[in-house]
Amino acid sequence: MVGAGAAGAVASIFLARGGADVVLVEKNEKIGKKLYITGKGRCNLTNDCEVQEFLKNVVHGEKFLRSALYSFTPQDTMELFEGLGVPLMTERGNRVFPLSEKSSDIIRALANEIVNLGIDLKLNTEVKEIRKKSDSFEVLTPWDKIVCDKVVVATGGISYASTGSTGDGYKFAKGFGHDIVEPKQALCPLIVAENVSSLQGISLKNVSLSAYDENGKVICSEFGEMMFTDRGITGPIVLTTSSLVNRKSKVKLSVDLKPALDEKTLGARILRDFDERKNQDLKNVTRALLPERLNLYVLKCAGLKESKKVNEVTKEERKALVDTVKDLQFTLSGLAPFTEAVVTSGGVSLKDLKPTGESRLANGLYFVGETVDIDALTGGFNLQLAFATAVACARDILKA
Ligand SMILES: Cc1cc2nc3c(=O)[nH]c(=O)nc-3n(C[C@H](O)[C@H](O)[C@H](O)COP(=O)(O)OP(=O)(O)OC[C@H]3O[C@@H](n4cnc5c(N)ncnc54)[C@H](O)[C@@H]3O)c2cc1C
């Protein structure tokens, strides 16, 4: 087993429980470094929903993942960890966490089970190469040549590389002729072409963010919270959007700052405000509608002078204001770097893998977890993908 993250640890445990001799090789000094930072240190380990509902949150690999998820459901994950002595709790949106709210409890439970099962865990050991011999594999580390019947690659993606996921799985997969779907940042902040530095730190609740492709077709539309950064936007609806647009080019974004009001109602409200404060500067009247700095930005985008007296604003200018509040446009110019991406989208191509994770190009070689071209939205879905693919692979190996 190459990599002792979420997928590698669980696959090793299932294999050892089934009687297999497992060598688990991890380049870090401890297991589960990424697990430690999941869910802001609380580890949202799965989502307690039906598989059908779960699949709606899978961004890439839905068809490939079906059998793995039906065979190892979110409820099975909960049973696994409760069985390992970790009491769990379920929060808003079916998000499951350890009752202690400590990811370290999840890691400790896995580590204890690895010891109890007598798994040969080699820490501080980086796998450099995997070679296929006629009936076996050779896994090369700086100080070892491990000979084995099967190899499972569970090395993760390339986001948050400081946790150990540096894309080694792609290198191993390429060595066996696998295609790699270009890795892209997912669940990450978005960078826009416009200068939004004046808006940095402004947080918006109950807004709607839509993304459009180059033909003007809606890619997605999300309602909720977002925030401006110095170069773009972030927050829950932005992270979701990033996963849905990261493989597209020429994406336009539009923020509806007042989704609860249609154009007519918003227009009437603005007109009423104007009537009540005829002799005031425009910026002082529209301030009631939007946070201060955003107010100035919106007026500029609408082509309105902030110091103009309200009684001088024309009907057309009022319409431009309404249009801008309902459709504040940005051009997507990039994704935040992998160091800020919660997951990696892309990886070992699904066309080269069986649903068990076994390679179609090299019998006995498996790929599981984030190293594969699968990803999902936030809510405990990504860890569940790691666990479910790990178990599907372990069961297949044990069957053989
Ligand atoms: C900040 C953050 C928060 C997150 N929060 C959540 C959450 O709350 N819920 C959720 O569902 N998902 C969350 N995720 C996503 C989730 O952590 C990953 O999808 C999941 O950890 C992937 O598991 P994995 O086993 O495939 O890879 P990893 O957990 O990345 O494990 C890969 C392991 O392989 C090791 N390795 C790599 N190369 C080698 C090599 N050559 N030799 C030996 N070992 C090697 C690495 O050191 C690492 O330990 C979060 C991610 C981040 C970055």
XYZ file of C-alpha atoms and ligand atoms in Angstrom, residues 2-8 25-28 30-35 37-40 43-46 97 125-128 154-157 159-160 163-166 168-169 172 341-343 368-371 379-384 386, ligand 1:
110
model
C 1.521 3.320 -1.079
C 0.320 6.201 1.109
C -1.243 6.159 4.581
C -3.850 8.863 4.126
C -7.598 8.321 4.400
C -7.798 5.806 1.551
C -4.541 3.951 2.215
C 4.418 2.703 3.130
C 4.073 6.370 4.082
C 6.581 9.091 3.305
C 5.595 11.289 6.253
C 3.008 9.853 10.725
C -0.176 8.698 9.032
C -3.087 10.926 7.973
C -1.436 14.345 7.847
C -4.162 15.690 5.560
C -6.874 14.044 7.651
C -6.570 19.436 8.837
C -9.909 18.253 7.446
C -13.073 20.053 8.491
C -10.974 22.813 10.124
C -12.870 16.076 10.292
C -16.168 15.949 8.458
C -15.697 12.256 7.723
C -18.818 11.510 5.708
C -17.969 14.578 12.745
C 9.608 5.997 3.590
C 8.920 7.411 0.166
C 8.043 5.069 -2.669
C 10.200 6.067 -5.626
C -3.252 5.784 -2.437
C -1.011 8.835 -2.736
C -3.753 11.507 -2.972
C -3.862 14.489 -5.343
C -3.489 20.041 -3.236
C -2.018 21.052 0.125
C 0.596 17.154 3.799
C 2.461 14.750 1.511
C 0.203 14.654 -1.544
C 2.630 15.730 -4.242
C 3.430 10.810 -7.070
C 0.459 8.616 -7.998
C 3.410 5.850 -11.102
C -7.583 23.988 -3.092
C -9.389 21.601 -0.752
C -9.277 18.857 -3.380
C -7.806 4.616 -4.865
C -8.844 7.932 -3.319
C -8.033 11.373 -4.618
C -5.274 10.210 -6.948
C -19.918 18.096 3.204
C -17.885 14.959 3.964
C -18.261 13.631 0.431
C -14.587 13.561 -0.510
C -13.484 11.485 2.471
C -16.358 9.100 1.798
C -11.596 7.872 -0.339
C -7.888 21.806 4.255
C -8.665 20.595 3.822
C -9.830 20.264 4.470
C -10.579 19.160 4.060
N -11.704 18.839 4.764
C -12.434 17.765 4.375
C -13.576 17.368 5.114
O -13.864 17.910 6.197
N -14.318 16.346 4.630
C -13.991 15.680 3.477
O -14.716 14.771 3.076
N -12.861 15.983 2.796
C -12.078 16.991 3.215
N -10.931 17.288 2.546
C -10.519 16.434 1.399
C -9.906 15.118 1.914
O -8.986 15.407 2.936
C -9.199 14.355 0.789
O -10.091 14.191 -0.273
C -8.723 13.004 1.295
O -7.800 13.165 2.338
C -8.084 12.171 0.183
O -7.606 10.989 0.747
P -6.427 10.159 0.050
O -6.116 9.035 0.969
O -6.779 9.855 -1.344
O -5.191 11.159 -0.014
P -4.335 11.856 1.209
O -5.185 11.979 2.407
O -3.773 13.050 0.588
O -3.218 10.772 1.501
C -2.167 10.486 0.613
C -0.996 9.946 1.421
O -0.024 9.381 0.543
C 1.265 9.752 1.000
N 2.189 9.673 -0.124
C 2.157 10.432 -1.247
N 3.155 10.046 -2.084
C 3.823 9.041 -1.467
C 4.944 8.252 -1.823
N 5.597 8.410 -2.979
N 5.386 7.308 -0.952
C 4.747 7.134 0.227
N 3.684 7.861 0.624
C 3.218 8.798 -0.217
C 1.078 11.150 1.548
O 2.110 11.528 2.413
C -0.278 11.038 2.218
O -0.163 10.652 3.556
C -10.135 18.364 2.962
C -8.933 18.675 2.332
C -8.197 19.777 2.759
C -6.888 20.079 2.072
